[in-house]
Short mmCIF file of C-alpha atoms in Angstrom, two decimals:
data_model
loop_
_atom_site.label_atom_id
_atom_site.label_comp_id
_atom_site.label_asym_id
_atom_site.label_seq_id
_atom_site.Cartn_x
_atom_site.Cartn_y
_atom_site.Cartn_z
CA MET A 1 0.00 0.00 0.00
CA SER A 2 1.46 3.30 -1.05
CA LYS A 3 1.91 6.07 1.45
CA LEU A 4 1.55 8.73 -1.20
CA PRO A 5 -1.99 9.80 -0.17
CA ASP A 6 -0.86 10.24 3.42
CA VAL A 7 2.18 12.21 2.40
CA LEU A 8 0.05 14.45 0.20
CA LYS A 9 -2.47 15.01 2.94
CA ARG A 10 0.02 15.86 5.64
CA ARG A 11 2.39 17.93 3.57
CA GLU A 12 -0.02 19.55 1.14
CA ALA A 13 0.72 23.13 2.09
CA GLY A 14 4.48 22.62 1.97
CA ILE A 15 4.40 20.86 -1.38
CA LEU A 16 2.20 23.58 -2.84
CA THR A 17 4.53 26.37 -1.76
CA GLU A 18 7.59 24.54 -3.06
CA TRP A 19 5.88 23.68 -6.31
CA LEU A 20 4.79 27.30 -6.89
CA ARG A 21 8.32 28.50 -6.24
CA GLU A 22 9.61 25.93 -8.69
CA LEU A 23 7.13 27.07 -11.32
CA LYS A 24 7.95 30.74 -10.75
CA GLN A 25 11.64 30.04 -11.18
CA SER A 26 11.19 28.20 -14.42
CA ALA A 27 8.62 30.64 -15.81
CA GLY A 28 9.61 31.93 -19.22
CA LEU A 29 9.21 35.37 -20.71
CA ARG A 30 5.46 35.08 -20.84
CA GLY A 31 5.36 34.92 -17.06
CA LEU A 32 3.05 32.77 -15.02
CA PRO A 33 -0.38 31.83 -16.29
CA PRO A 34 -3.32 33.32 -14.37
CA ASN A 35 -4.86 31.43 -11.44
CA LEU A 36 -1.80 29.21 -11.24
CA GLU A 37 -2.25 28.66 -7.56
CA GLU A 38 -5.83 27.41 -7.89
CA THR A 39 -4.80 25.04 -10.67
CA CYS A 40 -1.97 23.66 -8.57
CA ARG A 41 -4.19 23.24 -5.56
CA ALA A 42 -6.89 21.50 -7.60
CA PHE A 43 -4.25 19.23 -9.08
CA LEU A 44 -2.93 18.24 -5.64
CA VAL A 45 -6.44 17.64 -4.31
CA GLN A 46 -7.26 15.42 -7.27
CA LEU A 47 -3.96 13.60 -6.95
CA ALA A 48 -4.60 12.85 -3.29
CA GLN A 49 -8.18 11.78 -3.94
CA ALA A 50 -7.39 9.53 -6.86
CA SER A 51 -4.35 7.93 -5.29
CA ARG A 52 -6.34 7.08 -2.18
CA ASN A 53 -8.01 4.33 -4.20
CA GLY A 54 -4.73 2.53 -4.29
CA ASN A 55 -4.23 2.43 -8.03
CA LEU A 56 -1.11 4.40 -8.88
CA THR A 57 -0.17 2.79 -12.18
CA ASP A 58 -3.08 2.98 -14.59
CA ILE A 59 -4.52 6.49 -15.02
CA GLY A 60 -7.08 5.12 -17.46
CA LYS A 61 -9.13 3.77 -14.55
CA PRO A 62 -12.41 5.51 -13.58
CA GLU A 63 -11.04 6.87 -10.29
CA TRP A 64 -8.71 9.05 -12.37
CA ASN A 65 -11.57 10.45 -14.47
CA GLU A 66 -11.65 13.79 -12.71
CA MET A 67 -7.90 14.12 -12.85
CA ARG A 68 -7.90 13.45 -16.58
CA HIS A 69 -10.66 15.98 -17.00
CA LEU A 70 -8.60 18.56 -15.11
CA LEU A 71 -5.55 17.84 -17.27
CA GLU A 72 -7.60 18.08 -20.48
CA GLU A 73 -8.87 21.52 -19.48
CA LEU A 74 -5.38 22.58 -18.51
CA SER A 75 -3.90 21.36 -21.78
CA VAL A 76 -6.56 23.06 -23.88
CA SER A 77 -6.35 26.39 -22.07
CA ARG A 78 -2.54 26.34 -22.13
CA ALA A 79 -2.48 25.52 -25.82
CA ARG A 80 -4.81 28.42 -26.45
CA GLN A 81 -2.36 30.72 -24.65
CA GLY A 82 0.33 29.50 -27.01
CA ASP A 83 2.20 27.13 -24.71
CA THR A 84 4.04 24.25 -26.32
CA PRO A 85 3.13 20.69 -25.28
CA SER A 86 6.43 20.35 -23.43
CA GLU A 87 5.73 23.48 -21.40
CA THR A 88 2.37 22.03 -20.37
CA ALA A 89 3.93 18.67 -19.50
CA GLY A 90 6.66 20.56 -17.63
CA PHE A 91 3.98 21.95 -15.35
CA VAL A 92 3.23 18.42 -14.15
CA PHE A 93 6.86 17.30 -14.10
CA SER A 94 7.91 20.26 -11.94
CA LEU A 95 5.88 18.76 -9.11
CA LYS A 96 8.44 15.95 -8.87
CA GLN A 97 11.02 17.80 -6.83
CA PRO A 98 8.76 19.04 -4.02
CA LEU A 99 6.89 15.75 -3.94
CA PHE A 100 10.07 13.68 -3.75
CA ALA A 101 11.39 15.93 -1.00
CA ALA A 102 8.21 15.37 0.99
CA ILE A 103 8.43 11.62 0.46
CA ARG A 104 12.03 11.65 1.65
CA ASP A 105 11.09 13.47 4.83
CA GLU A 106 8.23 11.12 5.57
CA ALA A 107 9.94 7.84 4.73
CA LYS A 108 11.03 5.61 7.59
CA ASN A 109 13.78 3.77 5.77
CA ILE A 110 15.64 3.91 2.49
CA GLU A 111 13.76 1.04 0.82
CA GLU A 112 10.45 2.69 1.46
CA MET A 113 11.74 6.00 0.14
CA ALA A 114 13.02 4.45 -3.07
CA GLY A 115 9.79 2.54 -3.64
CA GLU A 116 7.56 5.53 -3.03
CA THR A 117 9.68 7.81 -5.17
CA TRP A 118 9.62 5.36 -8.01
CA MET A 119 5.83 5.05 -7.79
CA ALA A 120 5.30 8.80 -7.67
CA SER A 121 7.69 9.35 -10.53
CA ARG A 122 5.88 6.86 -12.75
CA LEU A 123 2.55 8.39 -11.87
CA LEU A 124 3.64 11.95 -12.65
CA ASP A 125 5.24 10.78 -15.90
CA SER A 126 2.03 9.26 -17.13
CA LEU A 127 0.03 12.32 -16.07
CA GLY A 128 2.47 14.64 -17.83
CA LEU A 129 2.41 12.55 -20.97
CA TYR A 130 -1.36 12.58 -20.89
CA THR A 131 -1.37 16.37 -21.31
CA THR A 132 0.80 15.97 -24.40
CA GLU A 133 -1.55 13.35 -25.75
CA VAL A 134 -4.54 15.65 -25.29
CA HIS A 135 -2.67 18.45 -27.01
CA GLN A 136 -1.90 16.21 -29.97
CA LYS A 137 -5.45 14.98 -30.20
CA GLY A 138 -6.73 18.54 -30.27
CA ARG A 139 -4.40 19.27 -33.17
CA GLU A 140 -5.51 16.18 -35.05
CA ASP A 141 -9.16 17.12 -34.66
CA ILE A 142 -8.44 20.55 -36.11
CA ILE A 143 -6.56 19.03 -39.05
CA GLN A 144 -9.35 16.60 -39.78
CA ARG A 145 -12.00 19.30 -39.65
CA GLN A 146 -10.00 21.51 -41.98
CA GLN A 147 -9.54 18.64 -44.40
CA ALA A 148 -13.27 18.01 -44.48
CA GLU A 149 -13.94 21.72 -44.98
CA MET A 150 -11.43 21.90 -47.81
CA MET A 151 -13.05 18.93 -49.45
CA GLU A 152 -16.41 20.66 -49.38
CA LEU A 153 -15.05 23.97 -50.52
CA SER A 154 -13.12 22.62 -53.42
CA THR A 155 -15.80 20.84 -55.40
CA PRO A 156 -18.30 23.39 -56.60
CA VAL A 157 -20.13 22.69 -59.84
CA VAL A 158 -21.32 25.88 -61.48
CA ARG A 159 -24.05 26.22 -64.08
CA LEU A 160 -22.72 28.63 -66.69
CA TRP A 161 -25.56 28.50 -69.16
CA GLU A 162 -28.49 26.39 -70.15
CA GLY A 163 -26.95 22.94 -70.52
CA ILE A 164 -23.38 24.04 -69.75
CA LEU A 165 -21.68 23.25 -66.46
CA ALA A 166 -18.29 24.36 -65.18
CA LEU A 167 -16.17 22.52 -62.64
CA PRO A 168 -13.29 24.70 -61.43
CA LEU A 169 -10.79 22.38 -59.79
CA ILE A 170 -8.48 23.77 -57.11
CA GLY A 171 -5.68 21.81 -55.50
CA THR A 172 -4.15 18.45 -56.20
CA LEU A 173 -6.40 15.66 -57.39
CA ASP A 174 -6.02 12.49 -55.37
CA SER A 175 -8.25 9.45 -55.66
CA GLU A 176 -10.54 10.52 -52.86
CA ARG A 177 -11.07 13.99 -54.25
CA THR A 178 -11.58 12.65 -57.75
CA GLN A 179 -14.35 10.49 -56.38
CA THR A 180 -16.05 13.48 -54.73
CA VAL A 181 -15.57 15.68 -57.77
CA MET A 182 -16.88 12.98 -60.09
CA GLU A 183 -19.92 12.35 -57.94
CA SER A 184 -20.89 16.00 -57.61
CA LEU A 185 -20.38 16.59 -61.34
CA LEU A 186 -22.49 13.60 -62.34
CA GLU A 187 -25.22 14.50 -59.86
CA LYS A 188 -25.33 17.99 -61.28
CA ILE A 189 -25.48 16.67 -64.83
CA VAL A 190 -28.56 14.65 -63.93
CA GLU A 191 -30.07 17.59 -62.08
CA THR A 192 -29.60 20.19 -64.81
CA GLY A 193 -29.67 17.96 -67.87
CA ALA A 194 -26.42 19.51 -69.04
CA ALA A 195 -24.85 18.30 -72.28
CA ILE A 196 -21.45 19.93 -71.85
CA ALA A 197 -19.20 20.17 -68.80
CA ILE A 198 -16.10 22.35 -68.67
CA ILE A 199 -13.42 21.06 -66.29
CA ASP A 200 -11.12 23.95 -65.46
CA ILE A 201 -7.72 22.95 -64.06
CA THR A 202 -6.25 26.43 -63.61
CA GLY A 203 -6.05 25.77 -59.87
CA VAL A 204 -4.41 22.36 -60.17
CA PRO A 205 -0.72 22.90 -59.39
CA THR A 206 0.72 19.90 -61.22
CA VAL A 207 -0.57 17.32 -63.61
CA ASP A 208 1.24 14.01 -63.42
CA THR A 209 0.20 10.67 -64.83
CA LEU A 210 -2.04 9.97 -61.86
CA VAL A 211 -3.87 13.28 -62.01
CA ALA A 212 -4.30 12.88 -65.76
CA GLN A 213 -5.73 9.44 -65.22
CA HIS A 214 -8.18 10.83 -62.68
CA LEU A 215 -9.21 13.55 -65.09
CA LEU A 216 -9.77 11.04 -67.86
CA LYS A 217 -11.87 8.91 -65.52
CA THR A 218 -14.10 11.87 -64.76
CA VAL A 219 -14.43 12.65 -68.46
CA ALA A 220 -15.27 9.02 -69.27
CA ALA A 221 -17.91 8.86 -66.54
CA ALA A 222 -19.53 12.09 -67.74
CA ARG A 223 -19.52 10.76 -71.30
CA LEU A 224 -21.29 7.60 -70.16
CA MET A 225 -24.04 9.83 -68.82
CA GLY A 226 -24.29 11.56 -72.16
CA ALA A 227 -22.36 14.75 -71.43
CA ASP A 228 -19.24 15.93 -73.28
CA CYS A 229 -16.33 17.34 -71.34
CA ILE A 230 -13.90 20.11 -72.22
CA ILE A 231 -10.74 20.49 -70.17
CA SER A 232 -9.65 24.11 -69.88
CA GLY A 233 -7.15 26.22 -67.99
CA ILE A 234 -4.06 24.33 -69.07
CA ARG A 235 -1.08 26.51 -68.23
CA PRO A 236 2.01 26.47 -70.47
CA GLN A 237 4.09 24.56 -67.92
CA ILE A 238 1.34 22.01 -67.51
CA ALA A 239 1.14 21.51 -71.27
CA GLN A 240 4.90 20.95 -71.28
CA THR A 241 4.78 18.45 -68.43
CA ILE A 242 1.93 16.56 -70.03
CA VAL A 243 3.89 16.14 -73.25
CA HIS A 244 7.19 15.37 -71.49
CA LEU A 245 5.55 12.73 -69.33
CA GLY A 246 3.91 11.23 -72.39
CA VAL A 247 0.51 11.47 -70.75
CA GLY A 248 -2.12 11.04 -73.40
CA LEU A 249 -5.28 12.98 -72.72
CA GLY A 250 -6.94 10.87 -75.41
CA ASP A 251 -9.49 12.52 -77.61
CA VAL A 252 -10.65 14.91 -74.90
CA ILE A 253 -11.10 18.47 -76.12
CA THR A 254 -8.66 20.79 -74.38
CA LYS A 255 -8.61 24.58 -74.35
CA ALA A 256 -6.11 27.02 -72.91
CA SER A 257 -8.64 29.17 -71.10
CA MET A 258 -12.09 28.86 -69.65
CA ALA A 259 -13.26 31.62 -72.01
CA ASP A 260 -12.28 29.58 -75.06
CA ALA A 261 -13.95 26.51 -73.63
CA PHE A 262 -17.11 28.43 -72.87
CA SER A 263 -17.31 29.91 -76.34
CA LEU A 264 -16.88 26.44 -77.84
CA ALA A 265 -19.56 25.07 -75.52
CA LEU A 266 -21.94 27.85 -76.59
CA LYS A 267 -21.25 27.15 -80.23
CA ARG A 268 -21.89 23.45 -79.76
CA SER A 269 -25.16 24.15 -78.00
CA GLY A 270 -26.23 26.26 -80.96
CA TYR A 271 -25.74 29.71 -79.46
CA SER A 272 -23.83 32.52 -81.11
CA LEU A 273 -22.53 35.68 -79.51
CA ILE A 274 -23.09 39.01 -81.19
CA ARG A 275 -21.78 42.33 -79.98
CA HIS A 276 -24.29 45.04 -80.89
CA GLN A 277 -22.18 48.07 -80.13
CA PRO A 278 -18.54 48.77 -80.70
CA GLU A 279 -16.49 48.78 -77.55
CA ASN A 280 -15.71 52.53 -77.48
CA ALA A 281 -19.12 53.81 -78.47
CA MET B 1 -38.00 -17.15 -68.37
CA GLU B 2 -38.40 -13.38 -68.12
CA ARG B 3 -37.37 -11.29 -71.07
CA ILE B 4 -36.73 -7.63 -71.61
CA PRO B 5 -39.34 -6.19 -73.99
CA ILE B 6 -38.12 -4.64 -77.23
CA LEU B 7 -40.51 -2.02 -78.61
CA LYS B 8 -40.56 -0.88 -82.20
CA MET B 9 -40.99 2.84 -82.82
CA GLY B 10 -40.86 3.58 -86.51
CA GLU B 11 -37.42 2.73 -87.70
CA PHE B 12 -36.02 2.56 -84.17
CA LEU B 13 -36.10 -0.09 -81.50
CA LEU B 14 -36.62 0.92 -77.88
CA VAL B 15 -35.31 -1.24 -75.06
CA THR B 16 -36.13 -0.22 -71.51
CA ILE B 17 -34.41 -2.21 -68.82
CA GLN B 18 -36.72 -2.06 -65.80
CA VAL B 19 -35.48 -5.05 -63.83
CA ASP B 20 -32.18 -6.01 -62.28
CA MET B 21 -29.95 -7.34 -65.01
CA HIS B 22 -28.47 -10.74 -64.45
CA ASP B 23 -26.10 -12.49 -66.79
CA ARG B 24 -28.60 -14.74 -68.51
CA LEU B 25 -31.04 -11.90 -69.02
CA ALA B 26 -28.30 -9.83 -70.62
CA LEU B 27 -27.40 -12.65 -73.01
CA ALA B 28 -31.09 -13.19 -73.83
CA LEU B 29 -31.39 -9.47 -74.61
CA GLN B 30 -28.35 -9.70 -76.86
CA ASP B 31 -29.96 -12.59 -78.81
CA ASP B 32 -33.41 -11.01 -79.00
CA LEU B 33 -32.16 -7.59 -79.98
CA THR B 34 -29.90 -8.73 -82.80
CA GLN B 35 -32.75 -10.91 -84.07
CA ARG B 36 -35.20 -7.99 -83.94
CA ILE B 37 -32.81 -5.65 -85.72
CA VAL B 38 -32.53 -8.12 -88.59
CA ASP B 39 -36.28 -8.81 -88.65
CA THR B 40 -37.36 -5.17 -88.65
CA SER B 41 -34.30 -3.75 -90.40
CA ALA B 42 -34.21 -1.08 -87.71
CA ARG B 43 -31.93 1.92 -88.26
CA GLY B 44 -31.37 2.72 -84.61
CA VAL B 45 -31.55 1.21 -81.13
CA LEU B 46 -32.17 3.13 -77.95
CA ILE B 47 -31.36 1.36 -74.67
CA ASP B 48 -32.73 3.05 -71.56
CA ILE B 49 -30.91 1.95 -68.43
CA SER B 50 -32.24 4.61 -66.07
CA ALA B 51 -33.71 1.95 -63.78
CA LEU B 52 -30.47 0.03 -63.59
CA ASP B 53 -28.65 0.76 -60.36
CA VAL B 54 -26.17 -2.10 -60.22
CA VAL B 55 -23.76 -3.17 -62.94
CA ASP B 56 -20.91 -5.60 -62.95
CA SER B 57 -18.17 -6.10 -65.48
CA PHE B 58 -20.18 -8.70 -67.39
CA ILE B 59 -23.23 -6.49 -67.82
CA GLY B 60 -20.98 -3.59 -68.78
CA ARG B 61 -19.22 -5.65 -71.39
CA THR B 62 -22.51 -7.01 -72.72
CA LEU B 63 -23.84 -3.48 -73.14
CA GLY B 64 -20.74 -2.63 -75.15
CA ASN B 65 -21.12 -5.81 -77.19
CA ILE B 66 -24.78 -5.13 -77.94
CA ALA B 67 -23.87 -1.69 -79.21
CA ALA B 68 -21.07 -3.07 -81.41
CA MET B 69 -23.32 -5.81 -82.80
CA SER B 70 -26.09 -3.34 -83.62
CA ARG B 71 -23.61 -1.19 -85.46
CA ILE B 72 -22.50 -4.13 -87.56
CA LEU B 73 -26.17 -4.72 -88.35
CA ASP B 74 -26.36 -1.10 -89.53
CA ALA B 75 -28.26 0.28 -86.54
CA GLU B 76 -26.96 3.15 -84.44
CA THR B 77 -27.11 2.50 -80.71
CA VAL B 78 -27.60 5.07 -77.97
CA VAL B 79 -27.46 4.17 -74.30
CA VAL B 80 -29.44 6.67 -72.23
CA GLY B 81 -30.18 7.49 -68.62
CA MET B 82 -27.12 6.01 -67.00
CA ARG B 83 -27.02 6.77 -63.28
CA PRO B 84 -23.97 8.49 -61.78
CA ALA B 85 -23.13 5.47 -59.61
CA VAL B 86 -23.29 3.17 -62.62
CA ALA B 87 -21.10 5.49 -64.69
CA ILE B 88 -18.50 5.64 -61.92
CA THR B 89 -18.56 1.86 -61.53
CA LEU B 90 -18.05 1.27 -65.24
CA VAL B 91 -15.14 3.70 -65.36
CA GLU B 92 -13.55 2.12 -62.30
CA LEU B 93 -13.99 -1.30 -63.88
CA GLY B 94 -12.08 -0.02 -66.89
CA LEU B 95 -15.11 -0.21 -69.18
CA PRO B 96 -15.65 3.31 -70.48
CA LEU B 97 -17.71 1.87 -73.38
CA HIS B 98 -15.78 3.56 -76.14
CA GLY B 99 -17.75 3.68 -79.33
CA VAL B 100 -21.13 3.68 -77.63
CA ARG B 101 -23.22 6.80 -78.01
CA THR B 102 -24.72 8.06 -74.78
CA ALA B 103 -27.35 10.61 -73.82
CA LEU B 104 -28.85 11.88 -70.62
CA ASP B 105 -32.47 10.84 -71.20
CA VAL B 106 -34.73 9.17 -73.74
CA GLU B 107 -35.70 12.45 -75.39
CA LYS B 108 -32.12 13.55 -75.97
CA GLY B 109 -31.22 10.03 -77.05
CA MET B 110 -33.96 10.05 -79.65
CA GLY B 111 -32.72 13.37 -80.98
CA LEU B 112 -29.19 12.01 -81.20
CA LEU B 113 -30.41 8.88 -82.95
CA ARG B 114 -32.42 10.86 -85.52
CA LYS B 115 -29.45 13.08 -86.21
CA ALA B 116 -27.12 10.13 -86.54
CA VAL B 117 -29.42 8.28 -88.88
CA ALA B 118 -30.19 11.39 -90.94
CA GLY B 119 -26.49 12.05 -91.33
CA ARG B 120 -25.93 8.74 -93.03
CA ARG B 121 -26.48 8.22 -96.68
CA PRO B 122 -28.93 5.43 -97.33
CA GLY B 123 -27.24 2.09 -97.92
CA ASP B 124 -24.03 3.38 -96.43
CA GLY B 125 -23.73 0.30 -94.29
CA TYR B 126 -21.23 -0.33 -91.55
CA ARG B 127 -18.24 1.89 -91.20
CA ALA B 128 -15.42 1.17 -88.85
CA GLN B 129 -15.27 3.90 -86.21
#
């Protein structure tokens, strides 16, 4: 049975003072975070409460729930203030010195001291690492959300004219995005009854064999639905890469600019453009 | 055994697939349709697959074959009403059905067929595409 809860209970005030001094010493340029003392006190209270249940090795157990909750809040608020994960973990680790000192004072013999210190050290390590884990998880959530948002943002299908759709592609085409792009284009073709779709790749940074293959797939799928595709927005460098790589775009109609593609699409749909007044009239 | 009905509309044949295609049905359609084209000397075939929501590689290939056979028998073929999911599946299966005319719906398909047939000189016969 560990004596840690007893030590914490008896020496709480001393540990807290020592710990705060430790934290103040190691505080960086930003200075100490607000309500540091309350946080430290809450942490010690939770530590004493949770360790009273006897389990000092696995912080995943339900008796550590409140402690984990406290650390999650701490990690989130610290991250918001711009602290690095190691600074947050350092907050927990800095408790080691005062806690070990208290254990040393309370221990009856050297074996007991070594055992208790080892236990406390392991416990604080896992608690400190937990804050890092939470920090990381928060980051991952943000990345995932941004990815999903980008996916939504980057696949608009625009109706340019009766029976003419435009699909401005932005960003690199991977298999997953091609799937989304293809689906939204085909859905829109059904919805609007369009006969011509212009795929504009001005915003696609590079076209390699894979991207070309994805483009051709989209074109083939649209053709199966009865719509013709025009690929537009091919920049000079892209044209060069396509030829150098030996990527065949097949018999797909390609145009340098969206304007050219649109005028071709209008012509094919039987429209003609007439300017009624001279430009400088 | 169930069969897919083939309707005659003037010089065109209209095939509407309303049931789930299975392999034998597809082969039966291939037999029936080629027979009907010869019997009626149809100039065009319109296959409506708007009710078809599942295709496999066999059905895809059979559709392509039917179109190629009709062309040899001097009838233009238009496949209409393909669903987005079906189109994606066919492309992923590597069956983009080159050489098959497609249209969004029956009306547009009919227009395409009329134009294609009108553009041909009578007795022109089969041309390699």
